[in-house]
PDB file of C-alpha atoms in Angstrom:
ATOM      1  CA  GLY A   1     132.411-106.770  73.271  1.00 55.00           C
ATOM      2  CA  GLY A   2     129.733-109.457  73.268  1.00 51.00           C
ATOM      3  CA  GLU A   3     127.574-107.369  70.984  1.00 50.00           C
ATOM      4  CA  SER A   4     126.474-110.210  68.728  1.00 50.00           C
ATOM      5  CA  ASP A   5     125.007-111.843  71.814  1.00 50.00           C
ATOM      6  CA  GLY A   6     121.382-110.917  72.465  1.00 51.00           C
ATOM      7  CA  SER A   7     121.365-108.230  69.798  1.00 46.00           C
ATOM      8  CA  ARG A   8     117.806-107.170  69.065  1.00 48.00           C
ATOM      9  CA  ASN A   9     118.444-105.576  65.684  1.00 48.00           C
ATOM     10  CA  ASN A  10     117.894-108.633  63.510  1.00 51.00           C
ATOM     11  CA  VAL A  11     114.891-110.284  65.087  1.00 52.00           C
ATOM     12  CA  ARG A  12     114.221-113.509  63.230  1.00 53.00           C
ATOM     13  CA  PRO A  13     111.955-116.290  64.386  1.00 55.00           C
ATOM     14  CA  PRO A  14     113.780-119.427  65.447  1.00 59.00           C
ATOM     15  CA  THR A  15     113.782-122.341  63.062  1.00 65.00           C
ATOM     16  CA  THR A  16     110.307-123.787  63.182  1.00 82.00           C
ATOM     17  CA  ILE A  17     110.548-126.634  60.698  1.00 93.00           C
ATOM     18  CA  PRO A  18     111.036-130.049  62.340  1.00 93.00           C
ATOM     19  CA  ALA A  19     113.985-131.933  60.857  1.00 92.00           C
ATOM     20  CA  GLU A  20     111.852-134.643  59.261  1.00 93.00           C
ATOM     21  CA  PHE A  21     109.799-132.064  57.342  1.00 95.00           C
ATOM     22  CA  ARG A  22     112.637-129.859  56.118  1.00 95.00           C
ATOM     23  CA  SER A  23     112.957-129.721  52.341  1.00 96.00           C
ATOM     24  CA  LYS A  24     116.324-129.696  50.650  1.00 96.00           C
ATOM     25  CA  ALA A  25     117.696-126.207  50.034  1.00 96.00           C
ATOM     26  CA  MET A  26     116.284-124.703  46.862  1.00 97.00           C
ATOM     27  CA  SER A  27     115.607-121.406  45.167  1.00 97.00           C
ATOM     28  CA  LYS A  28     112.308-119.639  45.698  1.00 97.00           C
ATOM     29  CA  ARG A  29     111.736-120.005  41.961  1.00 96.00           C
ATOM     30  CA  ARG A  30     111.962-123.793  42.233  1.00 96.00           C
ATOM     31  CA  ALA A  31     109.790-123.887  45.336  1.00 97.00           C
ATOM     32  CA  ALA A  32     107.126-121.757  43.644  1.00 97.00           C
ATOM     33  CA  GLY A  33     107.142-124.184  40.707  1.00 97.00           C
ATOM     34  CA  LEU A  34     106.691-127.156  43.034  1.00 97.00           C
ATOM     35  CA  LEU A  35     103.832-125.292  44.696  1.00 97.00           C
ATOM     36  CA  GLY A  36     102.056-125.089  41.357  1.00 96.00           C
ATOM     37  CA  ARG A  37     103.268-121.662  40.211  1.00 96.00           C
ATOM     38  CA  PRO A  38     105.217-122.351  37.013  1.00 90.00           C
ATOM     39  CA  ASN A  39     105.672-118.683  36.048  1.00 95.00           C
ATOM     40  CA  PRO A  40     108.995-117.763  37.697  1.00 87.00           C
ATOM     41  CA  ASP A  41     108.364-114.066  38.302  1.00 93.00           C
ATOM     42  CA  SER A  42     104.779-114.080  39.519  1.00 97.00           C
ATOM     43  CA  GLY A  43     105.493-117.345  41.319  1.00 97.00           C
ATOM     44  CA  VAL A  44     108.320-115.846  43.363  1.00 97.00           C
ATOM     45  CA  GLU A  45     106.236-112.743  44.052  1.00 97.00           C
ATOM     46  CA  TRP A  46     103.373-114.935  45.273  1.00 97.00           C
ATOM     47  CA  LEU A  47     105.742-117.063  47.350  1.00 97.00           C
ATOM     48  CA  ASN A  48     107.306-114.006  49.010  1.00 97.00           C
ATOM     49  CA  GLN A  49     103.820-112.807  49.946  1.00 97.00           C
ATOM     50  CA  CYS A  50     102.960-116.226  51.419  1.00 97.00           C
ATOM     51  CA  ILE A  51     106.184-116.212  53.439  1.00 96.00           C
ATOM     52  CA  LYS A  52     105.475-112.688  54.633  1.00 95.00           C
ATOM     53  CA  ASP A  53     101.961-113.449  55.814  1.00 95.00           C
ATOM     54  CA  GLY A  54     102.987-116.759  57.360  1.00 93.00           C
ATOM     55  CA  THR A  55     101.133-119.071  54.965  1.00 94.00           C
ATOM     56  CA  ILE A  56     104.390-120.750  53.989  1.00 96.00           C
ATOM     57  CA  THR A  57     107.258-121.452  56.341  1.00 95.00           C
ATOM     58  CA  CYS A  58     110.675-120.657  54.917  1.00 95.00           C
ATOM     59  CA  GLU A  59     114.155-120.578  56.384  1.00 94.00           C
ATOM     60  CA  SER A  60     116.652-118.689  54.284  1.00 94.00           C
ATOM     61  CA  LEU A  61     120.136-120.187  54.254  1.00 94.00           C
ATOM     62  CA  SER A  62     121.416-117.567  51.821  1.00 93.00           C
ATOM     63  CA  ARG A  63     119.994-115.297  49.152  1.00 92.00           C
ATOM     64  CA  GLN A  64     119.722-118.220  46.764  1.00 94.00           C
ATOM     65  CA  PHE A  65     118.885-121.136  48.988  1.00 96.00           C
ATOM     66  CA  HIS A  66     115.903-121.638  51.227  1.00 97.00           C
ATOM     67  CA  VAL A  67     114.481-124.531  53.213  1.00 96.00           C
ATOM     68  CA  PHE A  68     110.719-125.056  53.280  1.00 97.00           C
ATOM     69  CA  ASP A  69     108.260-127.156  55.279  1.00 96.00           C
ATOM     70  CA  SER A  70     107.521-130.130  53.044  1.00 96.00           C
ATOM     71  CA  ARG A  71     104.059-130.515  54.589  1.00 96.00           C
ATOM     72  CA  GLN A  72     103.017-127.352  52.762  1.00 96.00           C
ATOM     73  CA  PHE A  73     103.748-128.808  49.330  1.00 97.00           C
ATOM     74  CA  PRO A  74     101.294-130.849  47.242  1.00 96.00           C
ATOM     75  CA  GLU A  75     101.488-134.632  47.164  1.00 94.00           C
ATOM     76  CA  GLU A  76     103.042-134.753  43.689  1.00 94.00           C
ATOM     77  CA  ALA A  77     105.915-132.497  44.768  1.00 95.00           C
ATOM     78  CA  GLN A  78     106.896-134.540  47.831  1.00 95.00           C
ATOM     79  CA  GLY A  79     109.436-136.705  46.009  1.00 93.00           C
ATOM     80  CA  LYS A  80     111.313-133.643  44.775  1.00 94.00           C
ATOM     81  CA  LEU A  81     111.666-132.046  48.201  1.00 93.00           C
ATOM     82  CA  ARG A  82     114.120-134.539  49.654  1.00 84.00           C
ATOM     83  CA  SER A  83     117.847-134.380  49.165  1.00 67.00           C
ATOM     84  CA  ASN A  84     118.028-137.848  47.627  1.00 62.00           C
ATOM     85  CA  SER A  85     115.851-137.068  44.590  1.00 47.00           C
TER      86      SER A  85
END
């Protein structure tokens, strides 16, 4: 049964972040902080809303780790988005 092939149940957009703009994997809490939302709870709530409405691009690797488009982060956060920071 090739059921996992072409299954329409879990429609998820393909990865849209070009390799050179992918952030390192991080929690939504950390991403919200880097986006200027230091309050963890309201920051994550705000971030989820932005992801939902398409303002912020996010690829979830797991429940804890997500990859973001570094172009959507402020200048001062850029250094913290790469794996070698």
